[in-house]
Short mmCIF file of C-alpha atoms in Angstrom, two decimals:
data_model
loop_
_atom_site.label_atom_id
_atom_site.label_comp_id
_atom_site.label_asym_id
_atom_site.label_seq_id
_atom_site.Cartn_x
_atom_site.Cartn_y
_atom_site.Cartn_z
CA UNK A 1 8.83 65.90 -72.39
CA UNK A 2 10.70 67.81 -75.08
CA UNK A 3 13.92 69.77 -74.67
CA UNK A 4 12.30 73.17 -74.74
CA UNK A 5 9.74 72.37 -72.07
CA UNK A 6 12.35 70.64 -69.93
CA UNK A 7 14.64 73.66 -70.07
CA UNK A 8 11.80 76.04 -69.31
CA UNK A 9 10.80 73.95 -66.35
CA UNK A 10 14.32 73.63 -65.02
CA UNK A 11 15.23 77.24 -65.60
CA UNK A 12 13.63 78.64 -62.47
CA UNK A 13 13.65 75.55 -60.27
CA UNK A 14 15.39 76.37 -57.00
CA UNK A 15 15.82 74.33 -53.85
CA UNK A 16 13.28 75.07 -51.08
CA UNK A 17 11.06 76.88 -53.54
CA UNK A 18 7.68 76.37 -55.10
CA UNK A 19 8.10 73.35 -57.33
CA UNK A 20 7.19 74.04 -60.95
CA UNK A 21 4.78 71.65 -62.65
CA UNK A 22 6.51 68.74 -64.36
CA UNK A 23 9.81 69.11 -62.51
CA UNK A 24 10.22 65.34 -62.11
CA UNK A 25 9.65 64.77 -65.82
CA UNK A 26 12.09 67.54 -66.68
CA UNK A 27 14.71 66.06 -64.38
CA UNK A 28 14.27 62.65 -66.00
CA UNK A 29 14.58 64.21 -69.44
CA UNK A 30 17.75 65.97 -68.36
CA UNK A 31 19.36 62.71 -67.26
CA UNK A 32 18.89 61.27 -70.72
CA UNK A 33 19.55 64.31 -72.92
CA UNK A 34 23.17 65.41 -73.45
CA UNK A 35 22.06 68.56 -75.33
CA UNK A 36 19.95 69.70 -72.38
CA UNK A 37 22.70 68.79 -69.95
CA UNK A 38 25.06 71.04 -71.85
CA UNK A 39 22.50 73.85 -72.18
CA UNK A 40 21.54 73.72 -68.53
CA UNK A 41 25.20 73.72 -67.52
CA UNK A 42 25.77 76.85 -69.60
CA UNK A 43 22.69 78.49 -68.12
CA UNK A 44 23.92 77.67 -64.63
CA UNK A 45 27.30 79.22 -65.45
CA UNK A 46 25.57 82.32 -66.78
CA UNK A 47 23.34 82.52 -63.70
CA UNK A 48 26.34 82.12 -61.45
CA UNK A 49 28.25 84.87 -63.23
CA UNK A 50 25.31 87.28 -63.28
CA UNK A 51 24.61 86.54 -59.62
CA UNK A 52 28.20 87.24 -58.60
CA UNK A 53 28.34 90.48 -60.57
CA UNK A 54 24.87 91.55 -59.48
CA UNK A 55 25.79 91.26 -55.80
CA UNK A 56 29.23 92.74 -56.35
CA UNK A 57 28.32 96.34 -55.59
CA UNK A 58 30.72 98.29 -53.41
CA UNK A 59 28.82 99.91 -50.55
CA UNK A 60 30.17 103.44 -49.96
CA UNK A 61 32.20 103.77 -46.80
CA UNK A 62 30.40 105.55 -43.99
CA UNK A 63 26.97 104.95 -45.50
CA UNK A 64 25.62 103.28 -42.39
CA UNK A 65 26.81 106.15 -40.21
CA UNK A 66 25.29 108.70 -42.57
CA UNK A 67 21.99 106.84 -42.52
CA UNK A 68 21.99 106.73 -38.73
CA UNK A 69 22.73 110.46 -38.58
CA UNK A 70 19.90 111.20 -40.99
CA UNK A 71 17.50 109.14 -38.95
CA UNK A 72 18.52 110.91 -35.75
CA UNK A 73 18.15 114.29 -37.48
CA UNK A 74 14.83 113.20 -38.95
CA UNK A 75 13.55 112.27 -35.49
CA UNK A 76 14.38 115.69 -33.96
CA UNK A 77 11.72 118.42 -33.98
CA UNK A 78 12.59 120.90 -36.71
CA UNK A 79 13.93 124.24 -35.49
CA UNK A 80 11.25 126.23 -37.29
CA UNK A 81 8.57 124.23 -35.54
CA UNK A 82 10.11 124.68 -32.12
CA UNK A 83 8.09 127.78 -31.30
CA UNK A 84 4.83 126.01 -32.15
CA UNK A 85 5.16 122.58 -30.72
CA UNK A 86 8.75 121.78 -29.94
CA UNK A 87 8.89 123.75 -26.70
CA UNK A 88 12.62 124.28 -26.97
CA UNK A 89 13.81 126.80 -24.40
CA UNK A 90 11.76 129.01 -22.10
CA UNK A 91 11.14 131.68 -24.74
CA UNK A 92 9.46 129.26 -27.13
CA UNK A 93 6.88 128.14 -24.63
CA UNK A 94 6.06 131.68 -23.57
CA UNK A 95 5.76 133.38 -26.93
CA UNK A 96 2.91 133.00 -29.35
CA UNK A 97 3.77 132.84 -33.02
CA UNK A 98 2.13 133.83 -36.26
CA UNK A 99 2.85 132.75 -39.79
CA UNK A 100 3.73 135.18 -42.53
CA UNK A 101 1.41 134.64 -45.49
CA UNK A 102 4.20 135.49 -47.93
CA UNK A 103 6.80 132.91 -47.14
CA UNK A 104 5.27 130.88 -44.33
CA UNK A 105 8.05 132.07 -42.03
CA UNK A 106 7.33 131.61 -38.36
CA UNK A 107 7.67 134.98 -36.68
CA UNK A 108 8.00 134.84 -32.92
CA UNK A 109 6.82 138.00 -31.15
CA UNK A 110 9.40 139.09 -28.57
CA UNK A 111 8.67 140.79 -25.25
CA UNK A 112 11.02 143.76 -25.24
CA UNK A 113 10.83 146.57 -27.75
CA UNK A 114 14.51 146.35 -28.62
CA UNK A 115 14.43 142.66 -29.32
CA UNK A 116 11.14 143.02 -31.14
CA UNK A 117 12.58 145.67 -33.45
CA UNK A 118 15.72 143.70 -34.11
CA UNK A 119 13.81 140.53 -34.74
CA UNK A 120 11.26 142.25 -36.92
CA UNK A 121 13.98 143.70 -39.05
CA UNK A 122 15.57 140.32 -39.30
CA UNK A 123 12.26 138.75 -40.20
CA UNK A 124 11.41 141.44 -42.74
CA UNK A 125 14.85 141.10 -44.28
CA UNK A 126 14.63 137.32 -44.44
CA UNK A 127 11.08 137.47 -45.82
CA UNK A 128 12.15 139.89 -48.55
CA UNK A 129 15.16 137.71 -49.31
CA UNK A 130 12.95 134.64 -49.48
CA UNK A 131 10.53 136.45 -51.78
CA UNK A 132 13.38 137.56 -54.05
CA UNK A 133 14.83 134.06 -54.15
CA UNK A 134 11.40 132.55 -54.82
CA UNK A 135 10.72 135.08 -57.53
CA UNK A 136 14.08 134.40 -59.17
CA UNK A 137 13.39 130.69 -58.91
CA UNK A 138 10.00 131.02 -60.56
CA UNK A 139 11.48 133.17 -63.30
CA UNK A 140 14.15 130.57 -63.93
CA UNK A 141 11.53 127.83 -63.94
CA UNK A 142 9.33 129.84 -66.28
CA UNK A 143 12.23 130.42 -68.65
CA UNK A 144 13.10 126.74 -68.46
CA UNK A 145 9.52 125.66 -69.05
CA UNK A 146 9.07 127.93 -72.05
CA UNK A 147 12.25 126.67 -73.72
CA UNK A 148 11.74 124.13 -76.53
CA UNK A 149 12.66 120.64 -75.37
CA UNK A 150 11.31 118.21 -77.96
CA UNK A 151 13.97 116.70 -80.15
CA UNK A 152 12.35 115.35 -83.30
CA UNK A 153 15.07 112.73 -83.64
CA UNK A 154 13.98 111.28 -80.29
CA UNK A 155 10.34 111.34 -81.39
CA UNK A 156 11.24 109.67 -84.68
CA UNK A 157 13.26 107.01 -82.92
CA UNK A 158 10.42 106.31 -80.50
CA UNK A 159 7.95 105.99 -83.37
CA UNK A 160 10.33 103.88 -85.43
CA UNK A 161 10.97 101.45 -82.59
CA UNK A 162 7.30 100.67 -82.44
CA UNK A 163 4.77 102.01 -79.99
CA UNK A 164 1.88 100.08 -78.54
CA UNK A 165 -1.21 102.32 -78.29
CA UNK A 166 -2.41 100.19 -75.38
CA UNK A 167 0.61 101.23 -73.35
CA UNK A 168 -0.15 104.92 -73.77
CA UNK A 169 -2.85 106.90 -72.06
CA UNK A 170 -5.38 109.06 -73.84
CA UNK A 171 -4.18 112.45 -75.00
CA UNK A 172 -6.32 115.44 -74.20
CA UNK A 173 -4.58 118.80 -74.62
CA UNK A 174 -1.12 120.28 -74.85
CA UNK A 175 0.24 122.33 -71.95
CA UNK A 176 -0.96 125.58 -73.53
CA UNK A 177 -4.49 124.20 -73.77
CA UNK A 178 -4.34 123.56 -77.54
CA UNK A 179 -5.92 120.42 -79.03
CA UNK A 180 -3.96 118.23 -81.38
CA UNK A 181 -4.94 118.82 -85.01
CA UNK A 182 -4.59 116.45 -87.93
CA UNK A 183 -2.57 117.79 -90.89
CA UNK A 184 -4.20 118.78 -94.15
CA UNK A 185 -1.35 117.78 -96.44
CA UNK A 186 -1.75 114.12 -95.53
CA UNK A 187 -4.62 111.74 -96.19
CA UNK A 188 -5.82 111.02 -92.67
CA UNK A 189 -8.93 108.98 -93.45
CA UNK A 190 -7.48 105.84 -91.86
CA UNK A 191 -6.14 107.64 -88.82
CA UNK A 192 -7.81 106.78 -85.51
CA UNK A 193 -9.60 109.91 -84.32
CA UNK A 194 -8.41 109.71 -80.71
CA UNK A 195 -4.71 110.42 -80.18
CA UNK A 196 -2.68 108.74 -77.45
CA UNK A 197 -0.29 110.53 -75.11
CA UNK A 198 3.43 109.85 -75.44
CA UNK A 199 4.78 111.23 -72.15
CA UNK A 200 7.53 113.82 -72.61
CA UNK A 201 9.66 111.86 -70.15
CA UNK A 202 9.99 109.01 -72.63
CA UNK A 203 11.74 111.29 -75.08
CA UNK A 204 13.64 113.36 -72.50
CA UNK A 205 11.37 116.37 -73.06
CA UNK A 206 9.02 118.38 -70.90
CA UNK A 207 6.22 118.38 -73.45
CA UNK A 208 3.93 115.43 -74.04
CA UNK A 209 3.41 114.39 -77.65
CA UNK A 210 0.09 113.40 -79.23
CA UNK A 211 0.35 110.23 -81.30
CA UNK A 212 -2.28 109.02 -83.75
CA UNK A 213 -2.21 105.37 -84.81
CA UNK A 214 -3.47 103.94 -88.06
CA UNK A 215 -3.41 100.79 -90.13
CA UNK A 216 -3.08 100.66 -93.90
CA UNK A 217 -3.98 97.67 -96.00
CA UNK A 218 -1.39 96.50 -98.49
CA UNK A 219 -1.24 93.91 -101.24
CA UNK A 220 -2.12 90.25 -100.50
CA UNK A 221 -4.16 91.26 -97.45
CA UNK A 222 -1.07 92.53 -95.69
CA UNK A 223 -1.53 95.39 -93.26
CA UNK A 224 0.97 98.03 -92.23
CA UNK A 225 1.07 100.17 -89.18
CA UNK A 226 1.54 103.90 -89.16
CA UNK A 227 2.06 106.44 -86.41
CA UNK A 228 1.65 110.19 -86.59
CA UNK A 229 3.13 112.38 -83.85
CA UNK A 230 1.95 115.94 -83.28
CA UNK A 231 4.03 118.47 -81.36
CA UNK A 232 3.36 122.20 -80.91
CA UNK A 233 5.72 124.04 -83.24
CA UNK A 234 7.25 126.17 -80.50
CA UNK A 235 8.26 123.15 -78.43
CA UNK A 236 10.57 121.66 -81.03
CA UNK A 237 14.33 122.12 -80.76
CA UNK A 238 15.05 121.12 -84.35
CA UNK A 239 12.05 122.01 -86.55
CA UNK A 240 12.18 120.71 -90.13
CA UNK A 241 12.12 122.95 -93.19
CA UNK A 242 9.46 120.91 -94.95
CA UNK A 243 5.92 122.24 -94.89
CA UNK A 244 4.02 119.32 -96.43
CA UNK A 245 3.66 115.61 -95.79
CA UNK A 246 6.06 113.55 -97.91
CA UNK A 247 8.01 116.58 -99.12
CA UNK A 248 11.07 114.66 -98.08
CA UNK A 249 11.32 111.25 -96.49
CA UNK A 250 13.92 109.28 -94.60
CA UNK A 251 14.13 105.54 -95.22
CA UNK A 252 15.46 103.15 -92.59
CA UNK A 253 15.06 99.63 -93.89
CA UNK A 254 11.39 99.13 -94.57
CA UNK A 255 10.39 102.06 -92.38
CA UNK A 256 9.88 105.52 -93.80
CA UNK A 257 9.54 108.77 -91.90
CA UNK A 258 8.30 112.14 -93.02
CA UNK A 259 8.65 115.26 -90.88
CA UNK A 260 7.13 118.63 -91.58
CA UNK A 261 5.69 121.81 -90.06
CA UNK A 262 2.12 122.73 -90.84
CA UNK A 263 0.17 125.50 -89.12
CA UNK A 264 0.90 125.55 -85.40
CA UNK A 265 2.24 122.03 -85.29
CA UNK A 266 5.20 119.91 -86.25
CA UNK A 267 4.34 116.43 -87.51
CA UNK A 268 6.31 113.21 -87.65
CA UNK A 269 4.74 110.40 -89.64
CA UNK A 270 6.29 106.96 -89.45
CA UNK A 271 5.17 104.10 -91.69
CA UNK A 272 6.25 100.48 -91.37
CA UNK A 273 6.10 100.02 -95.11
CA UNK A 274 7.91 102.49 -97.34
CA UNK A 275 5.47 101.94 -100.21
CA UNK A 276 2.65 103.29 -98.06
CA UNK A 277 3.96 106.82 -98.35
CA UNK A 278 2.28 107.42 -101.69
CA UNK A 279 -1.01 106.16 -100.29
CA UNK A 280 -1.12 108.98 -97.80
CA UNK A 281 -0.68 111.88 -100.14
CA UNK A 282 -4.00 113.68 -100.61
CA UNK A 283 -5.56 112.94 -104.00
CA UNK A 284 -5.25 116.56 -105.11
CA UNK A 285 -1.65 116.85 -103.94
CA UNK A 286 0.70 118.43 -106.42
CA UNK A 287 3.73 116.78 -104.85
CA UNK B 1 12.93 97.91 -27.51
CA UNK B 2 11.43 101.11 -28.92
CA UNK B 3 10.95 101.65 -32.62
CA UNK B 4 14.09 103.78 -33.01
CA UNK B 5 16.23 100.96 -31.71
CA UNK B 6 14.39 98.54 -33.98
CA UNK B 7 14.92 100.81 -36.95
CA UNK B 8 18.62 101.07 -36.11
CA UNK B 9 18.67 97.27 -36.13
CA UNK B 10 17.08 97.24 -39.56
CA UNK B 11 19.66 99.71 -40.84
CA UNK B 12 22.39 97.45 -39.47
CA UNK B 13 20.86 94.36 -41.07
CA UNK B 14 19.72 95.63 -44.44
CA UNK B 15 21.45 98.85 -45.43
CA UNK B 16 24.06 97.11 -47.57
CA UNK B 17 21.57 94.82 -49.32
CA UNK B 18 19.20 97.72 -49.82
CA UNK B 19 21.96 99.89 -51.23
CA UNK B 20 22.94 97.12 -53.68
CA UNK B 21 19.36 96.75 -54.78
CA UNK B 22 19.05 100.52 -55.15
CA UNK B 23 22.27 100.64 -57.15
CA UNK B 24 21.18 97.91 -59.55
CA UNK B 25 17.80 99.57 -59.86
CA UNK B 26 19.08 103.08 -60.55
CA UNK B 27 22.49 102.34 -62.04
CA UNK B 28 24.08 105.23 -60.15
CA UNK B 29 25.91 105.47 -56.81
CA UNK B 30 24.46 108.87 -55.93
CA UNK B 31 20.90 107.81 -56.75
CA UNK B 32 21.37 104.54 -54.88
CA UNK B 33 22.51 106.36 -51.75
CA UNK B 34 19.63 108.82 -52.00
CA UNK B 35 17.17 105.98 -52.46
CA UNK B 36 18.57 104.05 -49.49
CA UNK B 37 18.38 107.14 -47.32
CA UNK B 38 14.87 107.94 -48.51
CA UNK B 39 13.81 104.39 -47.73
CA UNK B 40 14.91 104.51 -44.12
CA UNK B 41 13.51 108.00 -43.58
CA UNK B 42 10.16 106.84 -44.96
CA UNK B 43 10.33 103.74 -42.78
CA UNK B 44 10.91 105.95 -39.77
CA UNK B 45 8.04 108.24 -40.64
CA UNK B 46 5.65 105.34 -41.26
CA UNK B 47 6.84 102.93 -38.65
CA UNK B 48 3.33 102.24 -37.42
CA UNK B 49 2.52 100.70 -40.84
CA UNK B 50 4.84 97.80 -40.10
CA UNK B 51 2.46 95.42 -38.37
CA UNK B 52 4.45 92.22 -38.74
CA UNK B 53 8.10 92.76 -37.90
CA UNK B 54 9.09 89.46 -39.50
CA UNK B 55 8.26 91.12 -42.82
CA UNK B 56 10.45 94.14 -42.19
CA UNK B 57 12.85 93.25 -45.02
CA UNK B 58 10.06 92.94 -47.55
CA UNK B 59 8.51 96.17 -46.23
CA UNK B 60 11.77 98.10 -46.62
CA UNK B 61 12.32 96.86 -50.15
CA UNK B 62 8.77 97.77 -51.07
CA UNK B 63 9.34 101.29 -49.75
CA UNK B 64 12.53 101.50 -51.81
CA UNK B 65 10.76 100.31 -54.92
CA UNK B 66 7.89 102.72 -54.48
CA UNK B 67 10.30 105.61 -54.00
CA UNK B 68 12.12 104.53 -57.14
CA UNK B 69 8.89 104.24 -59.12
CA UNK B 70 8.05 107.77 -58.06
CA UNK B 71 11.41 108.94 -59.39
CA UNK B 72 10.93 106.86 -62.50
CA UNK B 73 8.28 109.29 -63.64
CA UNK B 74 10.98 111.91 -64.12
CA UNK B 75 12.76 111.99 -67.50
CA UNK B 76 16.17 111.00 -66.18
CA UNK B 77 14.88 107.60 -65.17
CA UNK B 78 12.64 106.86 -68.10
CA UNK B 79 13.23 103.53 -69.74
CA UNK B 80 12.23 103.25 -73.36
CA UNK B 81 13.05 99.64 -74.15
CA UNK B 82 10.44 96.94 -74.12
CA UNK B 83 11.20 93.27 -74.08
CA UNK B 84 9.21 92.49 -77.18
CA UNK B 85 11.31 94.89 -79.23
CA UNK B 86 14.61 93.38 -78.33
CA UNK B 87 16.37 91.45 -81.05
CA UNK B 88 18.08 88.11 -80.55
CA UNK B 89 21.75 88.92 -80.45
CA UNK B 90 23.43 85.92 -78.97
CA UNK B 91 22.24 82.43 -79.50
CA UNK B 92 22.80 80.04 -76.64
CA UNK B 93 25.88 78.60 -78.28
CA UNK B 94 27.97 81.30 -76.64
CA UNK B 95 29.68 81.72 -73.33
CA UNK B 96 29.13 84.67 -71.06
CA UNK B 97 31.91 87.24 -71.27
CA UNK B 98 30.97 90.49 -69.58
CA UNK B 99 31.67 92.68 -66.58
CA UNK B 100 29.56 94.49 -63.96
CA UNK B 101 29.22 97.63 -66.01
CA UNK B 102 27.95 95.75 -69.04
CA UNK B 103 25.53 93.88 -66.81
CA UNK B 104 24.29 97.19 -65.41
CA UNK B 105 23.77 98.59 -68.91
CA UNK B 106 21.66 95.60 -69.86
CA UNK B 107 19.70 95.84 -66.60
CA UNK B 108 19.07 99.52 -67.29
CA UNK B 109 17.39 98.54 -70.55
CA UNK B 110 14.86 96.38 -68.74
CA UNK B 111 11.53 97.89 -67.77
CA UNK B 112 11.26 98.14 -63.99
CA UNK B 113 8.67 95.39 -63.64
CA UNK B 114 11.29 92.98 -65.01
CA UNK B 115 14.37 94.62 -63.49
CA UNK B 116 13.24 94.48 -59.86
CA UNK B 117 12.45 90.76 -59.76
CA UNK B 118 15.56 89.74 -61.67
CA UNK B 119 17.79 91.74 -59.30
CA UNK B 120 16.13 90.18 -56.27
CA UNK B 121 16.36 86.75 -57.90
CA UNK B 122 20.10 87.06 -58.37
CA UNK B 123 20.60 88.45 -54.88
CA UNK B 124 19.39 85.03 -53.69
CA UNK B 125 17.97 86.61 -50.56
CA UNK B 126 14.37 86.50 -51.68
CA UNK B 127 12.05 83.58 -52.35
CA UNK B 128 9.67 83.74 -55.29
CA UNK B 129 6.86 84.33 -52.84
CA UNK B 130 8.71 87.28 -51.30
CA UNK B 131 9.43 88.75 -54.71
CA UNK B 132 5.75 88.35 -55.57
CA UNK B 133 4.73 90.16 -52.38
CA UNK B 134 7.28 92.85 -53.08
CA UNK B 135 5.95 93.36 -56.59
CA UNK B 136 2.35 92.88 -55.52
CA UNK B 137 1.72 90.33 -58.26
CA UNK B 138 1.00 86.57 -58.23
CA UNK B 139 3.92 84.13 -58.03
CA UNK B 140 3.18 82.89 -61.56
CA UNK B 141 3.63 86.40 -62.89
CA UNK B 142 6.96 86.66 -61.11
CA UNK B 143 8.06 83.37 -62.69
CA UNK B 144 7.03 84.57 -66.12
CA UNK B 145 8.78 87.91 -65.71
CA UNK B 146 11.91 86.23 -64.44
CA UNK B 147 12.00 83.86 -67.39
CA UNK B 148 11.62 86.74 -69.83
CA UNK B 149 14.15 88.89 -68.03
CA UNK B 150 16.64 86.03 -68.06
CA UNK B 151 16.05 85.54 -71.76
CA UNK B 152 16.71 89.26 -72.21
CA UNK B 153 19.98 89.03 -70.31
CA UNK B 154 21.03 85.97 -72.32
CA UNK B 155 20.40 87.83 -75.54
CA UNK B 156 21.94 91.14 -74.62
CA UNK B 157 24.97 90.29 -72.57
CA UNK B 158 28.21 90.06 -74.54
CA UNK B 159 29.38 86.55 -75.18
CA UNK B 160 32.11 84.71 -76.97
CA UNK B 161 31.63 81.71 -79.21
CA UNK B 162 31.50 78.31 -77.58
CA UNK B 163 33.43 75.40 -79.05
CA UNK B 164 30.38 73.20 -79.39
CA UNK B 165 27.34 74.75 -81.01
CA UNK B 166 23.84 73.48 -80.56
CA UNK B 167 20.32 74.86 -80.85
CA UNK B 168 18.34 76.46 -78.07
CA UNK B 169 15.01 78.17 -78.12
CA UNK B 170 16.29 81.55 -77.07
CA UNK B 171 13.54 84.02 -77.93
CA UNK B 172 11.90 85.79 -75.03
CA UNK B 173 8.57 84.62 -76.40
CA UNK B 174 9.52 81.07 -75.58
CA UNK B 175 9.16 81.95 -71.91
CA UNK B 176 5.91 83.82 -72.16
CA UNK B 177 4.23 81.62 -69.62
CA UNK B 178 5.55 79.61 -66.76
CA UNK B 179 3.46 76.48 -67.24
CA UNK B 180 4.92 74.49 -70.12
CA UNK B 181 2.42 74.20 -72.95
CA UNK B 182 4.24 72.46 -75.72
CA UNK B 183 4.48 68.71 -75.19
CA UNK B 184 5.80 67.71 -78.57
CA UNK B 185 8.99 65.67 -78.51
CA UNK B 186 12.01 67.39 -79.98
#
């Protein structure tokens, strides 16, 4: 057995556990190999240190008591359900209840006129208040949802770090119902027709991004990967000034990125080989 | 003993371990406490799903993981690193030199399917079979993920130079599969 296999085999061997294949051979190898002895000793030290630190988490004081309280509270019938099923107090069992369609508030119907009036006022007031709060909440949510959230730097970084199309689902439409559209200022003949969906959550945004993947052939049968992200123009926090593919480009090592706005969309094109940029300019491009 | 008393027993037995797991999973005290609380509330609500009480620990940790995975879909918890993209930073000629916070940062970089098993592995409270049940994957997959997660930790955790230097096959790819394939002598 060689050193690599021996170390692999020994790495996860634990007492009273499933025995990995070849453990005896690995153990024999270890006895005779000073390099492996040293490496395994270091790995054991590392494991020990990680284990100690991993378990060394201070549990907040009073957590157990808080959990117990929550469980007790969770086991009690909820006050708003008392009139329907909880049977708390003589009034609850005697009075029927109906549910307001506006705020799903349970409105118990009292027996005396005075109490009925007072309660109705209270219910009306609370219903109106609930409606106002809900309306304000929806407005805030609407404002929040309509605010641009896509940072192109985050998109660029995600594209630059490499994306596996197999890890992304199929993209269908943007939130406003629009379909992703390929740009006209870039040669898109090699671009796969079906975009993939980069979830907004992966770039700390609320809008999903459509990503097209493509492969370009280079010299000596080399191939280079490219990725083209499409984002609705209005969703971008930091839209670029450029209006054509390749109008300006950012080079990071071998990777080149071009960002531009065209029509209703902002595009980010990332190529793993900087020389590929020229390949993607349309033949009739004046740039 | 009724189920409330049994649940109270489970809280007594596992709340600390569960909180530690939740903390290492989320990287935040507030989120860990929420997750622990959510776990026990869910356990209470679905008590009848626990058919074998000897598997209560595994059941609780599965509830916690599922609750976390649900949260993971929100932006705050999204993890964007993938093991294959990680560069080799520290060859195995170095000695571990890091603290709990640095460990947490490196754990946060791991995708959840690697983070959960490695946390449970280092807790030493779970067998490989239990981790496999918890993750709902075969034991071999757990082994493979553990090997890759350990390689990730080796590469990303800060280290200082060792006195004696010697080679080691440190790339995550070296641990792609559990069953050793390469039988050539070194």
